[in-house]
Coordinates of C-alpha atoms and ligand atoms in Angstrom, one line a residue:
Chain A
M1 CA -22.4 3.7 29.7
E2 CA -21.4 5.7 26.6
L3 CA -17.8 6.8 26.3
D4 CA -17.3 9.7 24.0
L5 CA -13.9 9.3 22.5
S6 CA -13.8 11.2 19.2
R7 CA -10.1 10.6 18.6
P8 CA -8.1 9.9 15.4
I9 CA -7.4 6.2 15.1
L10 CA -3.8 7.0 14.2
E11 CA -3.4 9.5 16.9
K12 CA -0.1 8.1 18.2
N13 CA 1.4 7.8 14.7
D14 CA 0.4 11.4 13.9
A15 CA 1.9 12.7 17.2
L16 CA 5.2 11.1 16.6
A17 CA 5.2 12.2 12.9
A18 CA 4.8 15.8 14.1
E19 CA 7.8 15.3 16.4
N20 CA 9.9 13.9 13.5
R21 CA 8.8 16.9 11.3
A22 CA 9.9 19.4 14.0
R23 CA 13.2 17.7 14.5
L24 CA 13.9 17.6 10.7
A25 CA 12.9 21.2 10.2
A26 CA 15.2 22.3 13.0
A27 CA 18.1 20.5 11.3
G28 CA 17.1 21.9 7.9
V29 CA 16.6 18.5 6.3
Y30 CA 14.1 17.9 3.5
V31 CA 12.5 14.4 3.5
V32 CA 10.7 12.7 0.7
D33 CA 8.8 9.4 1.1
L34 CA 8.8 7.3 -2.0
M35 CA 5.9 4.9 -2.4
A36 CA 5.3 2.3 -5.1
S37 CA 4.6 -1.4 -5.8
P38 CA 7.4 -3.9 -5.3
G39 CA 9.6 -3.7 -8.4
A40 CA 8.4 -0.4 -9.7
G41 CA 11.9 1.1 -9.3
K42 CA 12.1 2.7 -5.9
T43 CA 15.7 1.7 -5.3
S44 CA 16.7 2.5 -8.9
T45 CA 15.1 5.9 -8.6
I46 CA 16.9 6.6 -5.3
L47 CA 20.2 5.7 -6.9
A48 CA 19.5 7.9 -9.9
T49 CA 18.4 10.7 -7.6
I50 CA 21.6 10.4 -5.6
A51 CA 23.7 10.5 -8.8
A52 CA 21.9 13.7 -9.9
L53 CA 22.1 15.5 -6.6
R54 CA 25.1 14.2 -4.6
D55 CA 27.4 17.0 -5.8
R56 CA 25.0 19.7 -4.4
Y57 CA 23.4 18.1 -1.3
R58 CA 24.3 15.8 1.5
I59 CA 22.0 12.8 1.2
A60 CA 21.0 9.8 3.4
V61 CA 18.5 7.0 2.7
I62 CA 16.1 5.2 5.0
E63 CA 15.2 1.8 3.5
G64 CA 11.9 0.2 4.5
D65 CA 11.5 -3.5 3.7
I66 CA 9.5 -6.4 5.2
A67 CA 12.8 -8.3 5.6
S68 CA 16.3 -8.2 4.1
K69 CA 18.8 -5.4 3.8
V70 CA 19.8 -5.6 0.1
D71 CA 18.5 -2.2 -0.8
A72 CA 20.4 -0.4 2.0
E73 CA 23.6 -2.3 0.9
K74 CA 23.1 -1.0 -2.7
V75 CA 22.9 2.5 -1.4
K76 CA 25.8 2.2 0.9
A77 CA 27.9 0.8 -2.0
H78 CA 27.6 4.4 -3.4
G79 CA 29.0 5.9 -0.3
I80 CA 25.7 7.2 1.0
P81 CA 24.6 6.6 4.6
A82 CA 21.6 4.3 4.7
V83 CA 19.5 2.9 7.5
Q84 CA 17.6 -0.3 7.0
I85 CA 14.2 -0.7 8.7
N86 CA 12.8 -4.2 8.7
T87 CA 9.1 -3.9 9.4
G88 CA 8.9 -7.6 10.4
G89 CA 5.9 -8.3 8.2
A90 CA 4.1 -4.9 8.4
C91 CA 3.2 -3.6 4.9
H92 CA 4.1 0.0 5.5
L93 CA 6.4 2.3 7.5
E94 CA 5.2 4.1 10.6
S95 CA 6.5 7.3 12.3
R96 CA 7.9 5.4 15.2
M97 CA 10.2 3.4 12.9
I98 CA 11.4 6.6 11.2
S99 CA 12.0 8.2 14.6
R100 CA 14.4 5.4 15.4
A101 CA 16.1 5.6 12.0
L102 CA 16.6 9.3 12.5
D103 CA 18.5 8.6 15.7
A104 CA 21.1 6.7 13.6
L105 CA 21.6 9.6 11.1
P106 CA 23.7 12.7 11.5
L107 CA 20.8 15.1 10.8
D108 CA 22.9 18.3 11.2
D109 CA 25.1 17.1 8.3
L110 CA 22.3 16.3 5.9
D111 CA 20.2 18.2 3.4
L112 CA 18.0 15.4 2.1
I113 CA 16.7 12.1 3.4
I114 CA 15.0 9.8 0.9
I115 CA 12.7 7.1 2.4
E116 CA 11.9 4.0 0.4
N117 CA 8.6 2.8 1.8
V118 CA 7.5 -0.8 1.7
G119 CA 6.2 -1.9 -1.7
N120 CA 2.5 -1.3 -1.4
L121 CA 0.0 1.1 -3.0
V122 CA -2.5 1.2 -0.1
C123 CA -1.3 1.5 3.5
P124 CA 1.6 4.0 3.1
T125 CA -1.0 6.6 2.2
E126 CA -2.5 6.6 5.7
F127 CA 0.7 7.0 7.7
D128 CA 2.3 10.3 8.2
L129 CA 6.0 9.8 8.8
G130 CA 6.9 13.4 9.3
E131 CA 8.1 13.8 5.7
N132 CA 7.9 17.0 3.6
A133 CA 6.5 15.2 0.5
K134 CA 5.0 11.9 -0.5
V135 CA 5.9 10.9 -4.0
M136 CA 4.5 7.9 -5.8
I137 CA 6.3 5.9 -8.5
L138 CA 4.3 4.0 -11.1
S139 CA 6.2 1.9 -13.6
V140 CA 5.0 1.5 -17.2
P141 CA 4.6 -2.3 -17.1
E142 CA 2.1 -1.9 -14.2
G143 CA -0.4 -0.4 -16.6
D144 CA -2.2 3.0 -17.2
D145 CA -5.3 1.9 -15.2
K146 CA -3.6 2.1 -11.7
P147 CA -5.1 5.6 -10.9
L148 CA -8.5 3.9 -11.2
K149 CA -7.5 1.0 -8.9
Y150 CA -5.5 2.9 -6.3
P151 CA -6.9 6.5 -6.5
R152 CA -5.8 7.6 -3.0
I153 CA -2.0 7.2 -3.6
F154 CA -2.3 9.5 -6.6
A155 CA -4.5 11.9 -4.8
I156 CA -2.2 12.5 -1.9
S157 CA 1.1 12.5 -3.7
Q158 CA 2.9 15.8 -4.3
A159 CA 4.5 14.5 -7.4
V160 CA 4.1 11.3 -9.6
I161 CA 7.0 9.6 -11.2
L162 CA 6.3 7.4 -14.2
N163 CA 9.3 5.0 -14.3
K164 CA 10.6 2.5 -16.9
Y165 CA 9.5 5.0 -19.5
D166 CA 12.0 3.3 -21.8
T167 CA 9.6 0.4 -22.1
L168 CA 6.7 2.4 -23.3
S169 CA 6.7 0.9 -26.8
V170 CA 6.7 -2.7 -25.4
F171 CA 3.6 -2.2 -23.2
D172 CA 0.3 -0.9 -24.4
F173 CA 0.4 1.9 -21.8
D174 CA -1.9 4.7 -22.8
E175 CA -0.1 7.8 -21.5
R176 CA -2.9 10.2 -22.3
A177 CA -5.5 8.1 -20.4
F178 CA -3.0 7.9 -17.5
R179 CA -2.4 11.6 -17.4
S180 CA -6.1 12.4 -17.6
A181 CA -6.9 9.9 -14.7
V182 CA -4.2 11.5 -12.5
A183 CA -5.4 15.0 -13.4
K184 CA -8.9 14.1 -12.1
L185 CA -7.4 13.1 -8.8
N186 CA -4.6 15.6 -8.4
G187 CA -4.1 18.3 -11.0
A188 CA -1.4 19.9 -8.9
A189 CA 1.0 17.0 -9.0
P190 CA 3.7 17.1 -11.7
I191 CA 4.3 13.9 -13.6
F192 CA 7.9 13.1 -14.3
T193 CA 8.6 10.4 -16.9
I194 CA 11.9 8.8 -16.2
A195 CA 14.0 5.7 -16.9
A196 CA 15.8 5.4 -13.6
T197 CA 18.3 2.7 -14.7
K198 CA 19.4 4.8 -17.7
G199 CA 19.1 8.2 -16.1
D200 CA 16.6 9.5 -18.7
G201 CA 14.3 12.3 -17.5
V202 CA 15.9 12.3 -14.0
D203 CA 17.0 15.9 -14.3
A204 CA 13.5 17.4 -14.3
W205 CA 12.7 15.4 -11.2
A206 CA 16.0 16.3 -9.5
E207 CA 15.4 19.9 -10.2
W208 CA 11.9 19.8 -8.7
L209 CA 13.4 18.1 -5.6
G210 CA 16.3 20.5 -5.5
A211 CA 14.1 23.5 -5.3
R212 CA 12.3 22.0 -2.3
I213 CA 15.6 21.1 -0.6
E214 CA 16.8 24.7 -1.0
A215 CA 13.5 26.0 0.5
A216 CA 13.9 23.8 3.6
R217 CA 17.6 24.7 4.3
Chain B
M1 CA -3.7 -6.0 5.2
H2 CA -3.5 -2.7 7.0
E3 CA -7.0 -3.1 8.5
M4 CA -5.3 -5.4 11.1
G5 CA -2.9 -2.6 12.1
I6 CA -5.7 0.0 12.1
M7 CA -7.9 -2.3 14.3
A8 CA -5.0 -2.9 16.7
E9 CA -4.8 0.8 17.3
V10 CA -8.6 1.1 17.7
L11 CA -8.6 -1.7 20.3
E12 CA -5.6 -0.5 22.2
S13 CA -7.0 3.0 22.5
T14 CA -10.6 1.9 23.3
L15 CA -9.5 -0.7 25.8
A16 CA -7.3 1.8 27.6
A17 CA -10.2 4.3 27.8
A18 CA -12.6 1.6 28.9
S19 CA -10.2 0.5 31.6
D20 CA -9.8 4.2 32.8
A21 CA -13.5 4.4 33.1
G22 CA -13.6 1.2 35.2
A23 CA -15.5 -0.8 32.5
T24 CA -15.7 -4.5 32.7
R25 CA -17.2 -5.0 29.2
V26 CA -17.2 -3.2 25.9
N27 CA -20.5 -3.8 24.1
S28 CA -19.8 -1.8 21.0
I29 CA -17.2 0.5 19.4
R30 CA -18.3 3.2 17.0
L31 CA -15.9 4.2 14.2
T32 CA -16.2 7.0 11.6
I33 CA -14.4 6.1 8.4
G34 CA -14.1 8.3 5.3
E35 CA -14.9 6.9 1.9
L36 CA -11.6 8.2 0.5
T37 CA -9.5 6.2 2.9
G38 CA -10.0 3.0 1.0
I39 CA -10.5 1.1 4.3
V40 CA -12.7 -1.9 3.8
P41 CA -15.3 -2.2 6.5
D42 CA -15.6 -6.0 6.2
A43 CA -11.8 -6.3 6.7
L44 CA -12.1 -4.1 9.8
E45 CA -14.9 -6.4 11.1
F46 CA -12.7 -9.5 10.5
A47 CA -9.8 -7.8 12.2
F48 CA -12.0 -6.8 15.2
E49 CA -13.2 -10.4 15.7
A50 CA -9.7 -11.8 15.6
L51 CA -8.0 -9.1 17.7
S52 CA -10.7 -8.7 20.4
L53 CA -10.6 -12.4 21.4
G54 CA -9.7 -12.7 25.1
T55 CA -10.3 -9.0 25.8
I56 CA -13.4 -7.4 27.4
A57 CA -14.5 -6.4 23.8
E58 CA -14.8 -10.0 22.7
G59 CA -18.2 -10.6 21.2
G60 CA -18.9 -6.9 21.1
A61 CA -20.2 -5.1 18.0
L62 CA -18.4 -2.8 15.6
E63 CA -20.6 0.1 14.3
I64 CA -19.0 1.8 11.3
T65 CA -20.3 5.0 9.8
V66 CA -18.9 5.7 6.4
V67 CA -18.6 9.4 5.5
P68 CA -19.1 10.2 1.8
A69 CA -16.5 12.4 0.1
S70 CA -17.0 16.1 -0.3
S71 CA -14.8 19.1 -1.0
R72 CA -14.7 22.9 -1.2
C73 CA -13.3 24.5 -4.3
L74 CA -10.6 27.0 -3.4
T75 CA -11.1 28.8 -6.7
C76 CA -14.9 29.4 -6.8
G77 CA -16.0 28.3 -3.3
E78 CA -18.4 25.6 -4.5
E79 CA -19.0 22.8 -2.0
F80 CA -19.6 19.5 -3.8
S81 CA -19.8 15.8 -3.3
H82 CA -17.6 13.5 -5.4
D83 CA -16.3 10.0 -5.6
A84 CA -12.8 8.6 -5.0
Y85 CA -11.8 8.9 -8.7
D86 CA -12.5 12.5 -9.7
R87 CA -11.9 15.2 -7.1
R88 CA -12.3 18.2 -9.5
C89 CA -14.8 21.0 -8.7
T90 CA -18.1 20.2 -10.3
A91 CA -18.8 23.9 -10.9
C92 CA -15.6 25.3 -12.4
G93 CA -13.4 22.2 -13.0
S94 CA -10.6 23.5 -10.7
F95 CA -8.4 20.9 -9.0
L96 CA -7.5 23.2 -6.2
C97 CA -10.0 21.9 -3.6
E98 CA -9.9 21.0 0.0
V99 CA -11.4 17.8 1.3
L100 CA -14.3 18.5 3.7
G101 CA -15.3 14.9 4.3
G102 CA -14.1 11.5 3.4
D103 CA -10.7 11.4 5.0
E104 CA -11.9 10.4 8.5
L105 CA -10.3 7.6 10.5
V106 CA -11.9 8.3 13.9
I107 CA -12.9 6.4 17.0
S108 CA -16.2 8.1 17.8
G109 CA -17.1 6.3 21.0
A110 CA -17.8 3.1 22.8
D111 CA -20.7 1.6 24.8
V112 CA -19.3 0.0 27.9
D113 CA -20.6 -1.6 31.1
V114 CA -19.3 -0.1 34.3
P115 CA -20.3 -1.9 37.5
D116 CA -21.9 0.1 40.2
P117 CA -19.4 1.2 42.8
D118 CA -18.8 -1.5 45.3
P119 CA -20.9 -0.6 48.4
G120 CA -18.5 -2.4 50.6
P121 CA -19.2 -5.2 53.1
D122 CA -22.9 -5.5 54.1
P123 CA -23.2 -3.6 57.4
K124 CA -25.1 -5.9 59.8
Ligands
GDP301 N1 13.8 -1.1 -18.2 C1 13.9 -0.5 -17.0 N2 14.0 -1.3 -15.9 C2 14.1 -0.7 -14.7 C3 13.9 0.8 -14.6 N3 14.0 1.1 -13.2 C4 14.1 -0.1 -12.6 N4 14.2 -1.1 -13.4 C5 14.3 -2.6 -13.1 O1 13.2 -3.0 -12.3 C6 13.6 -3.9 -11.3 C7 13.2 -3.5 -9.9 O2 13.8 -2.2 -9.6 P1 14.0 -1.7 -8.1 O3 14.6 -0.4 -8.2 O4 14.7 -2.8 -7.3 O5 12.5 -1.7 -7.6 P2 11.9 -1.5 -6.1 O6 11.4 -2.8 -5.7 O7 10.7 -0.6 -6.3 O8 12.9 -0.9 -5.3 C8 15.1 -4.0 -11.4 O9 15.4 -5.2 -12.2 C9 15.5 -2.8 -12.2 O10 16.7 -3.0 -12.9 C10 13.8 1.5 -15.7 O11 13.7 2.8 -15.7 N5 13.8 0.9 -16.9
MG302 MG1 13.7 -1.5 -3.4
ZN303 ZN1 0.2 -1.6 5.8
ZN304 ZN1 -14.8 25.7 -8.5

């Protein structure tokens, strides 16, 4: 007998993501999901973003990691609420994990939640978390050819951050080739060049984010 | 390896539907996967074999239809096919396009065995 199913494989994840989105919209909280390889500078970018925006907005962080809570500790050390999610081996966050993390945050007292996804350039692109924007961070040492190897993450991101821009002269990173490859995938996404640990270029990124936080309030 | 997670969802959903239908065996599961998802069919196959062990889908077949990528240009209206690396409109070069095909991650259906309803004890 033939069963006609025609249902999305990630149906449950998508339904819970929609619930998260409705809950966050009701509380007026803007959520950005940062995706990158391990070591690209997600935590450093989060700390730099907090430094740039903490005077204007109430911020919290959800840290996704396979194990450990070092990133959440780093954020908390700056006096910012942080929830650590350990995925227990899973290589990406899912909407169910975010839903539980939201339970632990005072949503009505927040303007911005930054999610640090698990270091991975593939899976996080398939999982809607209920965020407002997915933003990918590439770091200069990873090379300018990454849009050719991982096209989807560039195609679905609302903005691209090129981090460790201070190391440009050390690596043979062809910025023009990189920009042209990203434009073929996603001409709408701005590319912010930053050095998260030094604060260079963070203002333009913070301004882009700030405009979106305002619109969501 | 996110094909494992994807296949876990496929099996959970399909086995639940099969059980609702009173099935005792799943002969095949049909999936529709878009080319832009980056899902590797061989990895899905591997995950299916591993995860179906001990279920009524064990030994069954996985039939995967890969949907090629295509988009509609929001500037000029052109509908065009493309690859995963260049999504710009082939007519006007605009990048404001909506994907028509290639993003699918869908369980299309399954072929299952449902035993005939039990006729009850033989009336003698
Ligand atoms: N030179 C340089 N190093 C950076 C920059 N951003 C991050 N790093 C370093 O890269 C390493 C990984 O950064 P981290 O933020 O932990 O990456 P994550 O794994 O993506 O969260 C750390 O040693 C950082 O100090 C940057 O802009 N320039
Ligand atoms: Mg980190
Ligand atoms: Zn994954
Ligand atoms: Zn066009």
